[in-house]
mmCIF file of C-alpha atoms and ligand atoms in Angstrom:
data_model
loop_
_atom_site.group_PDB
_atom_site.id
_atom_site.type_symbol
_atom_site.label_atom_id
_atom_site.label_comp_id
_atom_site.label_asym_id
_atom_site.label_seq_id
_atom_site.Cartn_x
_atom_site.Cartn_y
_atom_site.Cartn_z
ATOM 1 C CA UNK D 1 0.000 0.000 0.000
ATOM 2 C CA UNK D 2 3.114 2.494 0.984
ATOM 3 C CA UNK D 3 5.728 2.145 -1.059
ATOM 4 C CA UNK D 4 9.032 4.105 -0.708
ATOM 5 C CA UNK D 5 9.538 6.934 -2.199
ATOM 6 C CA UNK D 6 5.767 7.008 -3.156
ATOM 7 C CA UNK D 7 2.685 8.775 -2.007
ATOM 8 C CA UNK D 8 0.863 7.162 0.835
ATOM 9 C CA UNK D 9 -2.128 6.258 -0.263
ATOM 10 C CA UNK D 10 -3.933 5.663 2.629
ATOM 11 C CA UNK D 11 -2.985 9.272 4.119
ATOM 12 C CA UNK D 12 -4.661 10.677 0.791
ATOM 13 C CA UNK D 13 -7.780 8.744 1.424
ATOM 14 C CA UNK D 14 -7.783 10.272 5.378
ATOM 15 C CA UNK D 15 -6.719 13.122 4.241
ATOM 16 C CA UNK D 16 -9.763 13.263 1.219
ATOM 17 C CA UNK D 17 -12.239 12.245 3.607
ATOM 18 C CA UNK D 18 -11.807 14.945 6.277
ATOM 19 C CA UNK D 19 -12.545 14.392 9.610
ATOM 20 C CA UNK D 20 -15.016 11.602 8.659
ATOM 21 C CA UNK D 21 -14.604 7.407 9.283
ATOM 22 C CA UNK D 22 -13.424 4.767 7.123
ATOM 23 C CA UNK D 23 -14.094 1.406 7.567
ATOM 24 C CA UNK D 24 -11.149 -0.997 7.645
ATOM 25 C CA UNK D 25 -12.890 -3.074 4.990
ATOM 26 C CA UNK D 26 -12.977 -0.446 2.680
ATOM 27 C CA UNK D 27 -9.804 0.640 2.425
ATOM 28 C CA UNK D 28 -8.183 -3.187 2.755
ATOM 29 C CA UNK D 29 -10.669 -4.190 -0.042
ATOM 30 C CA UNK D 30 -9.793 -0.897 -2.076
ATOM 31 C CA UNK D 31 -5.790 -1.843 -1.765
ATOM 32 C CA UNK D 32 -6.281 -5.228 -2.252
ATOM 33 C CA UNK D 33 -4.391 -6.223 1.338
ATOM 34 C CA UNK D 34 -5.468 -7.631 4.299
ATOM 35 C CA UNK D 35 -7.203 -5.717 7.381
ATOM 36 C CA UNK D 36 -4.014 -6.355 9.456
ATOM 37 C CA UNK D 37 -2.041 -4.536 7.030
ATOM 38 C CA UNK D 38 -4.262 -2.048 7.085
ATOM 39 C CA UNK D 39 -3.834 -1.764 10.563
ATOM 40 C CA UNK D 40 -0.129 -1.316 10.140
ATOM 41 C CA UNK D 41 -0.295 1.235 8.258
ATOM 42 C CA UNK D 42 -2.564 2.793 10.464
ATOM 43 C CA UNK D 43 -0.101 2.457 13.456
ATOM 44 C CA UNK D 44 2.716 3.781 11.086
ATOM 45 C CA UNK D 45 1.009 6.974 10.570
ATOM 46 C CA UNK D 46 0.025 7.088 14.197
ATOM 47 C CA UNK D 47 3.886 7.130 14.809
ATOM 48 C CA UNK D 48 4.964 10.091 12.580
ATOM 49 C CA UNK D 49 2.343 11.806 14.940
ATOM 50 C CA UNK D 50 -0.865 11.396 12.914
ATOM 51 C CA UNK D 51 -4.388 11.135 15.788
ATOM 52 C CA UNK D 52 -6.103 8.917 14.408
ATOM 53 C CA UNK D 53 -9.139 7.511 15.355
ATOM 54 C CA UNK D 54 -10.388 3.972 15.506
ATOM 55 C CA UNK D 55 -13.689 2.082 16.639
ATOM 56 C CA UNK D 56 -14.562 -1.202 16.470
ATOM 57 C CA UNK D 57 -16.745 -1.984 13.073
ATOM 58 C CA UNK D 58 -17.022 1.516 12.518
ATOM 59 C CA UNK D 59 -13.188 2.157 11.263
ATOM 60 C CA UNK D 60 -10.655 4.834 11.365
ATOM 61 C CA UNK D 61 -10.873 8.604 11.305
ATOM 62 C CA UNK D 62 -7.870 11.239 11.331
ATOM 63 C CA UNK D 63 -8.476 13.515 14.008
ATOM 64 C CA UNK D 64 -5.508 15.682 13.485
ATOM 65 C CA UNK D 65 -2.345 16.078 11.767
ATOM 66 C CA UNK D 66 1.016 16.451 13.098
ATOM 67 C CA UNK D 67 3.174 19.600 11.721
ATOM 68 C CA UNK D 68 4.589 18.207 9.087
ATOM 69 C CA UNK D 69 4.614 18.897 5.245
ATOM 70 C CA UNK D 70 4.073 15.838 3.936
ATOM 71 C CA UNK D 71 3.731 15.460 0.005
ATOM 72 C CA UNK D 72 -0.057 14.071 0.686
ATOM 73 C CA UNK D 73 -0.713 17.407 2.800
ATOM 74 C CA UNK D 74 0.645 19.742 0.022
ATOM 75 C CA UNK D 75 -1.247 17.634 -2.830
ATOM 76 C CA UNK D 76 -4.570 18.102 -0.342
ATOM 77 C CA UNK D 77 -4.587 21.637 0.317
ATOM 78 C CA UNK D 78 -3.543 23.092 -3.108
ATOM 79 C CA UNK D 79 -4.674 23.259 -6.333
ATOM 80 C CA UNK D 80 -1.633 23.931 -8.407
ATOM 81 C CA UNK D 81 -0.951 23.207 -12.294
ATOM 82 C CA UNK D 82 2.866 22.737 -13.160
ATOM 83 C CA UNK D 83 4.619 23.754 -9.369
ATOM 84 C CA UNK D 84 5.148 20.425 -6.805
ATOM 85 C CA UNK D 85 4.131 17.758 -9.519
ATOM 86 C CA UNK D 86 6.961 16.130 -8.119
ATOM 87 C CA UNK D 87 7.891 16.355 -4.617
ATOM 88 C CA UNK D 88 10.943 15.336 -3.014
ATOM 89 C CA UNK D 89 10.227 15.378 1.131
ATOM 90 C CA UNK D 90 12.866 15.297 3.442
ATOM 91 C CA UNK D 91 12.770 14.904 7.787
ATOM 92 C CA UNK D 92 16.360 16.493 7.248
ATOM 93 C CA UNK D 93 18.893 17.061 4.486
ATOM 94 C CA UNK D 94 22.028 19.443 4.324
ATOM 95 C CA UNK D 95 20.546 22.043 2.117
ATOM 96 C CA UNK D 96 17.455 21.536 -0.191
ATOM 97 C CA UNK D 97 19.478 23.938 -2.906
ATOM 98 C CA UNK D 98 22.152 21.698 -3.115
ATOM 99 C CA UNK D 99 19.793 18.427 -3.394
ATOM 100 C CA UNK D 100 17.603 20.561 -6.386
ATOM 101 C CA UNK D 101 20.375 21.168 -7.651
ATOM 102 C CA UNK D 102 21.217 17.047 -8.530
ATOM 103 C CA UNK D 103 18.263 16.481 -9.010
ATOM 104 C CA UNK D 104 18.140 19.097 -11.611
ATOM 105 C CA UNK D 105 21.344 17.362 -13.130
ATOM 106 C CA UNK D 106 19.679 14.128 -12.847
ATOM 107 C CA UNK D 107 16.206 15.740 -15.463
ATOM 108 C CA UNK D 108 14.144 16.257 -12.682
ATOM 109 C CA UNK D 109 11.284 18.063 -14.324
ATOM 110 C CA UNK D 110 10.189 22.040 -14.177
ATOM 111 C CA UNK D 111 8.044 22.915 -11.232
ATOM 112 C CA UNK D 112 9.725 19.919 -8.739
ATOM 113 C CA UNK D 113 9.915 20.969 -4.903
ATOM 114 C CA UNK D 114 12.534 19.798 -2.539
ATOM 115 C CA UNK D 115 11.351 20.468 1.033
ATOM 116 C CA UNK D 116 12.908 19.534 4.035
ATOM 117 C CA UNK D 117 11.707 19.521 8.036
ATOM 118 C CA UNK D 118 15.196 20.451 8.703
ATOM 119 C CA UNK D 119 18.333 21.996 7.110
ATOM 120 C CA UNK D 120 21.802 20.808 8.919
ATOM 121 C CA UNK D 121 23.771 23.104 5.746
ATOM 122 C CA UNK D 122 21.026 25.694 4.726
ATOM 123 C CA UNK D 123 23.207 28.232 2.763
ATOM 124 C CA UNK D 124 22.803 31.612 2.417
ATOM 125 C CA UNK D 125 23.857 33.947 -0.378
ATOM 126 C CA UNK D 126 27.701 35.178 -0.599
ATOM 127 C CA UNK D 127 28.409 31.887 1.602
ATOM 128 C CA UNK D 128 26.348 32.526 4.568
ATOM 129 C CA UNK D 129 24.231 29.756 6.302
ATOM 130 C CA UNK D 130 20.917 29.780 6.522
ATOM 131 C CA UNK D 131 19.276 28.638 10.142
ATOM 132 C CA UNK D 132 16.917 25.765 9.258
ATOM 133 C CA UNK D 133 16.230 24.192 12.570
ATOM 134 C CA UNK D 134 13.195 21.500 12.748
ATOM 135 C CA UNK D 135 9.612 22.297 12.292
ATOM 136 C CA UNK D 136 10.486 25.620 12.460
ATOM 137 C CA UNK D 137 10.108 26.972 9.395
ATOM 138 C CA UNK D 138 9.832 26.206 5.716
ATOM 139 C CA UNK D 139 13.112 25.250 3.482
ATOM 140 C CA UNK D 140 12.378 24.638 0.135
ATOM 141 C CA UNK D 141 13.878 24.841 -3.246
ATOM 142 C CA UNK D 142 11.788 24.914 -6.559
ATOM 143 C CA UNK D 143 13.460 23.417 -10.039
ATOM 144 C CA UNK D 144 12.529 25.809 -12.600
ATOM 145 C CA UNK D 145 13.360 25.103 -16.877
ATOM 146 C CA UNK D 146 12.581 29.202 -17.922
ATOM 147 C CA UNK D 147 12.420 30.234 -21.280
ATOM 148 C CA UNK D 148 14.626 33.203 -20.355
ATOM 149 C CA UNK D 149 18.008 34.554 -21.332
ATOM 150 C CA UNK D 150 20.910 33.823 -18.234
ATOM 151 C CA UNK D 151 20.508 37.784 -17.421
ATOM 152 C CA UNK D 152 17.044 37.590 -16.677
ATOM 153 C CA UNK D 153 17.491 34.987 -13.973
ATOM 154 C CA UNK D 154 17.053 37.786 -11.071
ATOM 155 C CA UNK D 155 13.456 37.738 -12.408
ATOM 156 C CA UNK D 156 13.208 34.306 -10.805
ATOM 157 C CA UNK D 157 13.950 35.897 -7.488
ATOM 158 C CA UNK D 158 11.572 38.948 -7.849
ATOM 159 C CA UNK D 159 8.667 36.133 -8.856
ATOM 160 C CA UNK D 160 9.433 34.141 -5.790
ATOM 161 C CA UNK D 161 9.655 37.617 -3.220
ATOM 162 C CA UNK D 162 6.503 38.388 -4.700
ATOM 163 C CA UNK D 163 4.782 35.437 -4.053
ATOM 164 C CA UNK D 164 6.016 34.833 -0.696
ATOM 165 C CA UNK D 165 5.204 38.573 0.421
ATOM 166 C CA UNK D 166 1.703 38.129 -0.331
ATOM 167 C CA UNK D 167 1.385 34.693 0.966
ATOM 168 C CA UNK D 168 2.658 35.623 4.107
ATOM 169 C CA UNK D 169 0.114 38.817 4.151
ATOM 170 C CA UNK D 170 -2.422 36.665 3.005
ATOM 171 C CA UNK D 171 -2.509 34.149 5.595
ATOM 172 C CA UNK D 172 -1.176 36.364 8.391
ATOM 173 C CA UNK D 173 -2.071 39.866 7.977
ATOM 174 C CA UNK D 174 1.337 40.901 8.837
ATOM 175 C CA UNK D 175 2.946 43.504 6.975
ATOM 176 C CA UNK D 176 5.773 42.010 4.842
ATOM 177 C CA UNK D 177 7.656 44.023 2.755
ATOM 178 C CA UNK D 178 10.504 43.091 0.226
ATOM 179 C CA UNK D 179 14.366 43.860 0.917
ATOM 180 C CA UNK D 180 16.534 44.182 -2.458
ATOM 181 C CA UNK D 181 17.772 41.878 -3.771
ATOM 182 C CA UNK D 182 16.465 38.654 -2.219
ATOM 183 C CA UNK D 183 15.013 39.322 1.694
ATOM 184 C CA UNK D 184 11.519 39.508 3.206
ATOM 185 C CA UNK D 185 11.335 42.048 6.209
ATOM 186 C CA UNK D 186 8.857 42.191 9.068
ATOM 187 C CA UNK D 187 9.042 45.745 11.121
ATOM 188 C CA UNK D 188 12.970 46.018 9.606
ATOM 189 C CA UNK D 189 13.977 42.174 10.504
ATOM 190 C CA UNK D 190 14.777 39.581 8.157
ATOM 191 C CA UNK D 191 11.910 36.639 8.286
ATOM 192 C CA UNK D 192 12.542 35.166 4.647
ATOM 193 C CA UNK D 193 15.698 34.694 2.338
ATOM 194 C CA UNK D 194 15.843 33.802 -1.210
ATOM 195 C CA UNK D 195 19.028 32.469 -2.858
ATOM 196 C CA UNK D 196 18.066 31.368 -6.192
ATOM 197 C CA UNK D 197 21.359 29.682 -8.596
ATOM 198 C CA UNK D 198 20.857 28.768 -11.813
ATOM 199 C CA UNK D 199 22.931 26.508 -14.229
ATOM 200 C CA UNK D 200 23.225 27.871 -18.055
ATOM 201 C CA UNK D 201 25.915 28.532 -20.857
ATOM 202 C CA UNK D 202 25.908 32.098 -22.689
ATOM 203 C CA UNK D 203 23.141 32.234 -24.259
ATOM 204 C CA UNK D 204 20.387 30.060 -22.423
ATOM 205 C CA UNK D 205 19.685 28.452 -18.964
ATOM 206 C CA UNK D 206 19.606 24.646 -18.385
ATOM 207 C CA UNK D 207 17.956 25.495 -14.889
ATOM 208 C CA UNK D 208 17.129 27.352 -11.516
ATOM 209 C CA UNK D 209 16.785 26.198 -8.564
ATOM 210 C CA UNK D 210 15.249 29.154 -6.357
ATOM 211 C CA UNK D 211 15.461 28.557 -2.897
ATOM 212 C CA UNK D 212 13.319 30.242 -0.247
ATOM 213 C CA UNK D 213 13.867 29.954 3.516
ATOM 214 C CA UNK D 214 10.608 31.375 6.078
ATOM 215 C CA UNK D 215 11.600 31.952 9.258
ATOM 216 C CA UNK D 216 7.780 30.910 10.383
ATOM 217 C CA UNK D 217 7.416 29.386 14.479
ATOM 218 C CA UNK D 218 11.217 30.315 15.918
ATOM 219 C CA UNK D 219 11.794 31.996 18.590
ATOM 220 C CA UNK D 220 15.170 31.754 19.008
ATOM 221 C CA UNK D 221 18.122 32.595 16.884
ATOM 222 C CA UNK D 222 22.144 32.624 17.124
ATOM 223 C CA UNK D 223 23.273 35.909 18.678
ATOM 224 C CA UNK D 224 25.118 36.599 15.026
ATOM 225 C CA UNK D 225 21.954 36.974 14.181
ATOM 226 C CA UNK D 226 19.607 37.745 17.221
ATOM 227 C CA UNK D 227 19.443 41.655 16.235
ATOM 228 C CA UNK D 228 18.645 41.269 12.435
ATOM 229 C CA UNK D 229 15.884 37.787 12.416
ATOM 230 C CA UNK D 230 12.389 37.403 13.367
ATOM 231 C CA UNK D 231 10.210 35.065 12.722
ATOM 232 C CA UNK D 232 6.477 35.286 11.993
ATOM 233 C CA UNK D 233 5.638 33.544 15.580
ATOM 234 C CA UNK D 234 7.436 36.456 16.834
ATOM 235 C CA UNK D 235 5.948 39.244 14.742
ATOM 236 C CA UNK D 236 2.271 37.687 15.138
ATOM 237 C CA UNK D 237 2.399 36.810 18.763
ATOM 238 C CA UNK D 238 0.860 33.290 17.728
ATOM 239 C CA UNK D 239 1.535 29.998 16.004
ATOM 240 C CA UNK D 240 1.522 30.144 12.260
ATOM 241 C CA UNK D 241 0.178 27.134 10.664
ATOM 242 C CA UNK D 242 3.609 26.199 8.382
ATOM 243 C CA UNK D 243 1.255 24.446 5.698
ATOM 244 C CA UNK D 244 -1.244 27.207 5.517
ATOM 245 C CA UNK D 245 2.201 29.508 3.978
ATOM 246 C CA UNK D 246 3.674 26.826 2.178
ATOM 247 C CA UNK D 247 0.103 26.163 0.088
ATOM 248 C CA UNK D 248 -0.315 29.728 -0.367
ATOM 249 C CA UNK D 249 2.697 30.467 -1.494
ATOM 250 C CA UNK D 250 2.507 27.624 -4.070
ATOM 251 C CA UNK D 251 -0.456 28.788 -5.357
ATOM 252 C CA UNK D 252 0.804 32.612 -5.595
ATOM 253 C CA UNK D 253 4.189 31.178 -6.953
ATOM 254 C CA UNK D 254 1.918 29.719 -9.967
ATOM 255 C CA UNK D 255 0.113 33.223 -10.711
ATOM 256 C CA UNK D 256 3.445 35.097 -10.700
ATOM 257 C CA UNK D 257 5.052 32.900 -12.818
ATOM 258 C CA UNK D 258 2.297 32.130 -15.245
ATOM 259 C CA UNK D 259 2.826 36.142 -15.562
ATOM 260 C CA UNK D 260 6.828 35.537 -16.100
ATOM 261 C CA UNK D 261 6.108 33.058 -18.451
ATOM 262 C CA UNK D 262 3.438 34.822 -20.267
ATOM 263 C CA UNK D 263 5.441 37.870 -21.262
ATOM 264 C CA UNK D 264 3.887 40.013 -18.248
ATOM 265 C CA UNK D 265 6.599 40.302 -16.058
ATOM 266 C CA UNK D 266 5.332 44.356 -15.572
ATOM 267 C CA UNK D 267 2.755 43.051 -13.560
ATOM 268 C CA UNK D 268 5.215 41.155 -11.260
ATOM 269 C CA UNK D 269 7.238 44.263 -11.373
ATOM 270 C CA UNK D 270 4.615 46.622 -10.683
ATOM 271 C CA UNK D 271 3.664 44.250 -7.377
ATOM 272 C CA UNK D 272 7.458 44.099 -6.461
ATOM 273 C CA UNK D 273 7.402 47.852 -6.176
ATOM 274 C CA UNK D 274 4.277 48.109 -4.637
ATOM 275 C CA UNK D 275 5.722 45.342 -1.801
ATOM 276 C CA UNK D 276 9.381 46.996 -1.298
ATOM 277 C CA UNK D 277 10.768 48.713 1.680
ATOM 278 C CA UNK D 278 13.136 50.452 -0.514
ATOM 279 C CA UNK D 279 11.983 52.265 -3.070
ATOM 280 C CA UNK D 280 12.013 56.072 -2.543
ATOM 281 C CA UNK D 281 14.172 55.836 0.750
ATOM 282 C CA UNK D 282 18.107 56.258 0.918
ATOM 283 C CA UNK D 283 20.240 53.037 0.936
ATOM 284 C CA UNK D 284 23.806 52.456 1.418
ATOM 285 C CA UNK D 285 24.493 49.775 -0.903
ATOM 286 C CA UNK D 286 27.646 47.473 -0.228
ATOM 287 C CA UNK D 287 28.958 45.057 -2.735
ATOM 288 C CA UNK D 288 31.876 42.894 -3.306
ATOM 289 C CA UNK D 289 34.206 46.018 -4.173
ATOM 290 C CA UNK D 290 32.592 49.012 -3.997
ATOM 291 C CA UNK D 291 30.689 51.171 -1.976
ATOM 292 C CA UNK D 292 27.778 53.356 -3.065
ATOM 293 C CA UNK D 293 25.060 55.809 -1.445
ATOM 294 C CA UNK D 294 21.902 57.713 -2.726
ATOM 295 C CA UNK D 295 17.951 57.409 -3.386
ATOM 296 C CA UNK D 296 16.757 53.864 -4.373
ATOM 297 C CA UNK D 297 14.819 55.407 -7.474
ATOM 298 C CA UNK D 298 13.209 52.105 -9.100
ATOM 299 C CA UNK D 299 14.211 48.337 -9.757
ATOM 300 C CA UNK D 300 14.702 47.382 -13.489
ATOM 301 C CA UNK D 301 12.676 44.413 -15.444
ATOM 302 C CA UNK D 302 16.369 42.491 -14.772
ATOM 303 C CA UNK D 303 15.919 42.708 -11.024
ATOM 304 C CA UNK D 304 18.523 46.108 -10.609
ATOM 305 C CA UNK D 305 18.013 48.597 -8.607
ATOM 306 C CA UNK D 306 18.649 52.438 -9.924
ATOM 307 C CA UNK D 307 20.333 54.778 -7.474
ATOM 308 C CA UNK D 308 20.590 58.152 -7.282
ATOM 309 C CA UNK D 309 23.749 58.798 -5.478
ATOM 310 C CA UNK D 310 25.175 61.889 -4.155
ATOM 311 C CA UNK D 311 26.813 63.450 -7.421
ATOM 312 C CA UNK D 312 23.742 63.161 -8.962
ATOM 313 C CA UNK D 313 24.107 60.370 -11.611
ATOM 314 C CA UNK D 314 21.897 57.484 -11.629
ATOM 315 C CA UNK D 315 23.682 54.145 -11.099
ATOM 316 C CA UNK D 316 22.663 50.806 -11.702
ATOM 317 C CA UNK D 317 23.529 48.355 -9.066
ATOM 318 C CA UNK D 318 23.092 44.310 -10.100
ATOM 319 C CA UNK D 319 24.305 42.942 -6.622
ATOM 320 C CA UNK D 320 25.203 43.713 -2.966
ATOM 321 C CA UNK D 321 23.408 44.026 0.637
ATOM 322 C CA UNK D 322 21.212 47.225 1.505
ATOM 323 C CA UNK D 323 22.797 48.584 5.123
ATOM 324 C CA UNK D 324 20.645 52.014 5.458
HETATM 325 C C1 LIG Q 401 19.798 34.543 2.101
HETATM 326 O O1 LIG Q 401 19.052 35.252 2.759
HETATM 327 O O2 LIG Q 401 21.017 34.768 2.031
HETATM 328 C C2 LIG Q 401 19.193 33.392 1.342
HETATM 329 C C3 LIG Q 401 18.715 32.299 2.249
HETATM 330 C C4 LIG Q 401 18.124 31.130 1.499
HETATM 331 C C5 LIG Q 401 17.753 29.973 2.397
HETATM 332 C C6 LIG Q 401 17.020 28.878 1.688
HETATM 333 S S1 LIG Q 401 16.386 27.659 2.796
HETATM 334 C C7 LIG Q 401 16.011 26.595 1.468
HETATM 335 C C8 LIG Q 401 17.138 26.726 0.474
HETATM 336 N N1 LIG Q 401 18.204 25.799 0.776
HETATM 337 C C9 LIG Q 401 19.320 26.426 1.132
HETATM 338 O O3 LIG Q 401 20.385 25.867 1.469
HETATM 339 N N2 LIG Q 401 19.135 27.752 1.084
HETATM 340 C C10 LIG Q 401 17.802 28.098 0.647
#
């Protein structure tokens, strides 16, 4: 009934029938096995903290779900067309980037997620690690085949700041706004990093693999960090369901992209601006070798942001980390 590596089947049907009971004879006559193996499935569910229900010729009902994000609870609570076809779940994993990333190599298909429950390497951008501790947020990684040209990648990372902002707003009402190049903020603190790498010769990409990180139910960080990072437990006061933000930002993820995709990227644009924390304030922008100051004017359709700076011209800056 539960093979590895597949969906389990018997979750889907729980799942499905919401709250409601099964008999045992229906679902060991639906899989063709026996009511005792029926039962062991049952109990193996029960052990990756699934409530589930049983009375005697009656049969089985899931009472509640642990906090997990299973395959068979993404599959359930979205309705999504290309994105998490394929779904690669993980109880831990060094970083889901690097895993997409084979995976990719290997012709996994456009739209494949790589989620993990925990990160033990989660990497930031310019070689910083990402905090991925258990449960405690949502690490994922998204294989993406674009029909774009390499220098349009950063589009990929505006798409996917996009769709997280307004997930998160969606389902929490908090007030998330979007950091250049690649953060999400909550009242000035980090809660959400993108690092999105991509694998292409000159003139066209093989793949992406964007990766997001939500800092969703921590409440504790490393003191590097303890000044900059919040979570949205923190921000909210309250529990945030993790599945509730991963399905919504699926499903947003699909509307921005069809947009990518469709030759609309000015609408994904337009909602970046509308989302930033940056645009129209001063930043002090520091990059790999240089320095610069001014008035964040705009962001470009190639994910740069246009700076005023002191002298007057307008510069446009591809990479670096906003400090102002
Ligand atoms: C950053 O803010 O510098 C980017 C952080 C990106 C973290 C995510 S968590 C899922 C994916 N796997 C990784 O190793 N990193 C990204």
């Amino acid at each position: 009934m539960m093979r590895d590596g597949s969906l389990n089947e018997l979750l889907l049907i729980f799942l499905s029938k919401k709250g409601s009971y099964v008999s045992g004879e229906e679902i060991s006559e639906k899989f063709g096995v026996s009511r005792t193996a029926v039962w062991k499935q049952v109990n193996h569910l029960r052990k990756l903290g699934y409530e589930i229900d049983s009375v005697p010729r009656v049969g089985y009902c899931l009472k509640r779900s642990p906090d997990l994000l299973l395959p068979e609870e993404i599959i359930q609570n979205s309705r999504l067309e290309f994105l998490a076809r394929k779904i690669y779940h993980y109880p831990s994993i060094g970083s889901t980037n690097d895993e997409a990333k084979k995976l990719a190599q290997n012709g996994a298909p456009h739209g494949t997620l790589v989620i993990a429950e925990e990160q033990t390497g989660g990497k930031g951008r310019l070689g910083r690690r990402w905090v991925s501790p258990p449960r405690k947020g949502i690490w994922l990684s998204i294989i993406l085949r674009p029909s774009l040209e390499p220098y349009q990648a950063p589009r990929i990372t505006m798409t996917c700041a996009v769709a997280a902002a307004k997930a998160i707003r969606k389902v929490t009402g908090i007030d998330c706004r979007i950091k250049w190049p690649n953060d999400l903020l909550v009242k000035g603190k980090k809660v959400a990093g993108i690092l999105t790498e991509m694998s292409a010769d000159m003139d066209s990409i093989n793949f992406v693999v964007t990766g997001i990180g939500i800092n969703v139910n921590n409440t504790n960080f490393p003191k590097e960090i303890i000044e900059t990072a919040t979570s949205l437990k923190l921000a909210s006061g309250k529990n945030v369901d993790r599945l509730k933000i991963l399905t919504e930002f699926l499903s947003q993820f699909e509307v921005v992209y069809r947009c990518l995709e469709d030759g609309e990227f000015g609408k994904v644009l337009e909602e970046w601006r509308q989302l930033s924390c940056n645009l129209g304030k001063r930043v002090r922008i520091i990059g790999r070798n240089y320095e610069l100051e001014g008035l964040a004017l705009d962001v470009d359709g190639n994910g740069a942001l246009l700076v005023k700076t002191n002298e007057g011209t307008v510069e446009r800056v591809l990479s670096g980390d906003v400090s102002l």
